[in-house]
Amino acid sequence: MTLTWEQLEAGLAVELPYLEHRDNVILEIAPAGGFVQLWQETERLVLEAWGLHLRSPEPRLPVEMEVRLAVSGWEPPAGDPEANWSRAYPWPVAASTGAEAAAVLIGALRDVFGAAGPETLTYRAWNDQDGTRLEWPVFRRLRASVVPPG
């Protein structure tokens, strides 16, 4: 059975409140590129969105993509047009905040960067401090990235 956007979002939402310090997750659109990333810092959960592969030769995303990201609450790169768009939530996050963050991540992949479905994604998930791979149930239904974590 194919994983739906709703199932992926729900699977992420369940796990986000339980992240540990320096846990990282990258969901990448394959083979086109573009990704969302999240990691847990001591006092905040950080989300990033990157899609420069989708841009024209200009040093910015197309205006329509920037508008969609901004409307969804993403912050534009500060002073560096090639940096990632970002959002942050104070840590720890409640279940409702984890659900919001999951929706924002899925929205960027689907509605901004145009991923056709979860089957087009690969993932990397690990703890940056000790290298441990994160084994969330929803990952069993995604393809692991061939790029090693970290």
Short mmCIF file of C-alpha atoms in Angstrom, two decimals:
data_model
loop_
_atom_site.label_atom_id
_atom_site.label_comp_id
_atom_site.label_asym_id
_atom_site.label_seq_id
_atom_site.Cartn_x
_atom_site.Cartn_y
_atom_site.Cartn_z
CA MET A 1 0.00 0.00 0.00
CA THR A 2 1.32 3.42 -0.98
CA LEU A 3 2.01 5.93 1.76
CA THR A 4 -0.23 9.02 1.48
CA TRP A 5 0.69 12.60 2.37
CA GLU A 6 -1.76 12.41 5.27
CA GLN A 7 -0.15 9.25 6.64
CA LEU A 8 3.34 10.72 6.34
CA GLU A 9 2.23 13.92 8.06
CA ALA A 10 0.58 11.95 10.87
CA GLY A 11 3.66 9.74 11.28
CA LEU A 12 5.94 12.76 11.59
CA ALA A 13 3.56 14.52 13.98
CA VAL A 14 3.62 11.57 16.37
CA GLU A 15 7.43 11.54 16.56
CA LEU A 16 8.34 15.24 16.64
CA PRO A 17 7.54 15.85 20.33
CA TYR A 18 9.94 13.01 21.24
CA LEU A 19 13.03 14.20 19.38
CA GLU A 20 16.25 14.09 21.33
CA HIS A 21 18.99 16.72 21.34
CA ARG A 22 20.70 16.83 17.90
CA ASP A 23 18.25 14.49 16.16
CA ASN A 24 18.11 15.32 12.43
CA VAL A 25 15.65 14.33 9.71
CA ILE A 26 15.91 15.15 6.01
CA LEU A 27 13.12 14.39 3.54
CA GLU A 28 14.35 14.87 -0.02
CA ILE A 29 12.50 14.83 -3.31
CA ALA A 30 14.19 12.25 -5.54
CA PRO A 31 15.59 12.52 -8.12
CA ALA A 32 14.85 16.23 -8.62
CA GLY A 33 16.26 17.40 -5.30
CA GLY A 34 14.83 19.93 -2.92
CA PHE A 35 14.30 18.99 0.68
CA VAL A 36 13.01 19.83 4.10
CA GLN A 37 15.10 19.25 7.18
CA LEU A 38 14.46 19.39 10.88
CA TRP A 39 16.67 19.13 13.89
CA GLN A 40 16.26 19.51 17.61
CA GLU A 41 18.44 21.94 19.48
CA THR A 42 18.52 22.46 23.23
CA GLU A 43 15.85 25.15 23.22
CA ARG A 44 14.15 24.88 19.82
CA LEU A 45 13.01 22.68 16.98
CA VAL A 46 14.37 24.05 13.69
CA LEU A 47 12.82 23.43 10.26
CA GLU A 48 14.47 24.31 6.96
CA ALA A 49 13.28 24.19 3.37
CA TRP A 50 15.60 24.24 0.38
CA GLY A 51 14.68 24.21 -3.28
CA LEU A 52 17.33 26.11 -5.15
CA HIS A 53 17.51 23.32 -7.72
CA LEU A 54 14.07 24.51 -8.82
CA ARG A 55 15.10 28.07 -9.40
CA SER A 56 16.08 29.78 -12.60
CA PRO A 57 19.64 31.11 -12.92
CA GLU A 58 18.53 33.85 -10.51
CA PRO A 59 19.91 33.60 -6.95
CA ARG A 60 16.40 33.21 -5.49
CA LEU A 61 13.50 30.83 -5.67
CA PRO A 62 10.76 31.80 -8.13
CA VAL A 63 8.52 34.46 -6.59
CA GLU A 64 5.48 32.13 -6.47
CA MET A 65 7.46 29.63 -4.35
CA GLU A 66 8.69 32.37 -2.04
CA VAL A 67 5.11 33.61 -1.58
CA ARG A 68 3.88 30.09 -0.74
CA LEU A 69 6.66 29.63 1.80
CA ALA A 70 6.05 33.04 3.38
CA VAL A 71 2.29 32.46 3.62
CA SER A 72 3.04 29.17 5.41
CA GLY A 73 5.12 30.98 8.02
CA TRP A 74 8.61 30.22 6.70
CA GLU A 75 11.23 32.92 7.23
CA PRO A 76 13.30 33.94 4.21
CA PRO A 77 17.07 33.63 4.30
CA ALA A 78 18.50 36.60 6.16
CA GLY A 79 21.00 38.38 3.94
CA ASP A 80 21.96 35.28 1.96
CA PRO A 81 19.64 34.44 -0.95
CA GLU A 82 21.17 30.98 -1.27
CA ALA A 83 20.54 30.04 2.37
CA ASN A 84 17.56 27.96 3.43
CA TRP A 85 14.12 29.20 4.40
CA SER A 86 13.45 28.35 8.04
CA ARG A 87 11.02 28.14 10.94
CA ALA A 88 11.62 27.42 14.60
CA TYR A 89 9.47 26.34 17.53
CA PRO A 90 10.42 26.65 21.21
CA TRP A 91 11.41 23.31 22.73
CA PRO A 92 9.85 21.20 24.05
CA VAL A 93 6.98 21.04 21.58
CA ALA A 94 3.47 19.92 22.47
CA ALA A 95 1.67 17.34 20.35
CA SER A 96 -0.30 20.12 18.64
CA THR A 97 2.92 21.94 17.74
CA GLY A 98 4.41 18.71 16.41
CA ALA A 99 1.33 18.33 14.22
CA GLU A 100 1.70 21.91 12.97
CA ALA A 101 5.40 21.40 12.20
CA ALA A 102 4.65 18.17 10.32
CA ALA A 103 1.97 19.96 8.27
CA VAL A 104 4.41 22.77 7.43
CA LEU A 105 7.08 20.29 6.29
CA ILE A 106 4.65 18.33 4.12
CA GLY A 107 3.19 21.54 2.71
CA ALA A 108 6.63 22.70 1.58
CA LEU A 109 7.37 19.40 -0.15
CA ARG A 110 3.97 19.01 -1.78
CA ASP A 111 2.59 22.50 -2.30
CA VAL A 112 5.75 24.56 -2.79
CA PHE A 113 8.33 22.22 -4.32
CA GLY A 114 5.80 20.07 -6.18
CA ALA A 115 6.63 16.57 -4.94
CA ALA A 116 4.08 14.23 -6.52
CA GLY A 117 3.75 12.00 -3.47
CA PRO A 118 5.66 10.42 -0.59
CA GLU A 119 6.89 7.73 -2.99
CA THR A 120 9.11 10.41 -4.57
CA LEU A 121 10.91 11.06 -1.26
CA THR A 122 13.99 9.63 0.35
CA TYR A 123 14.90 10.16 3.97
CA ARG A 124 17.92 10.40 6.24
CA ALA A 125 17.40 10.40 10.00
CA TRP A 126 20.09 10.31 12.65
CA ASN A 127 21.40 11.82 15.85
CA ASP A 128 24.23 14.20 15.04
CA GLN A 129 25.87 13.66 18.41
CA ASP A 130 26.30 9.89 18.39
CA GLY A 131 25.42 8.89 14.81
CA THR A 132 22.50 6.69 15.85
CA ARG A 133 19.96 6.22 13.05
CA LEU A 134 16.40 7.17 13.90
CA GLU A 135 13.99 4.31 13.23
CA TRP A 136 10.53 5.85 13.17
CA PRO A 137 7.66 3.60 12.05
CA VAL A 138 6.74 5.94 9.16
CA PHE A 139 10.26 5.56 7.73
CA ARG A 140 9.59 1.88 7.00
CA ARG A 141 7.36 3.10 4.17
CA LEU A 142 9.90 5.54 2.67
CA ARG A 143 13.11 4.91 0.76
CA ALA A 144 16.32 5.51 2.69
CA SER A 145 18.73 7.93 1.07
CA VAL A 146 21.91 6.53 -0.41
CA VAL A 147 23.76 9.48 1.14
CA PRO A 148 25.02 8.58 4.60
CA PRO A 149 23.61 10.61 7.51
CA GLY A 150 25.52 13.60 8.80
#
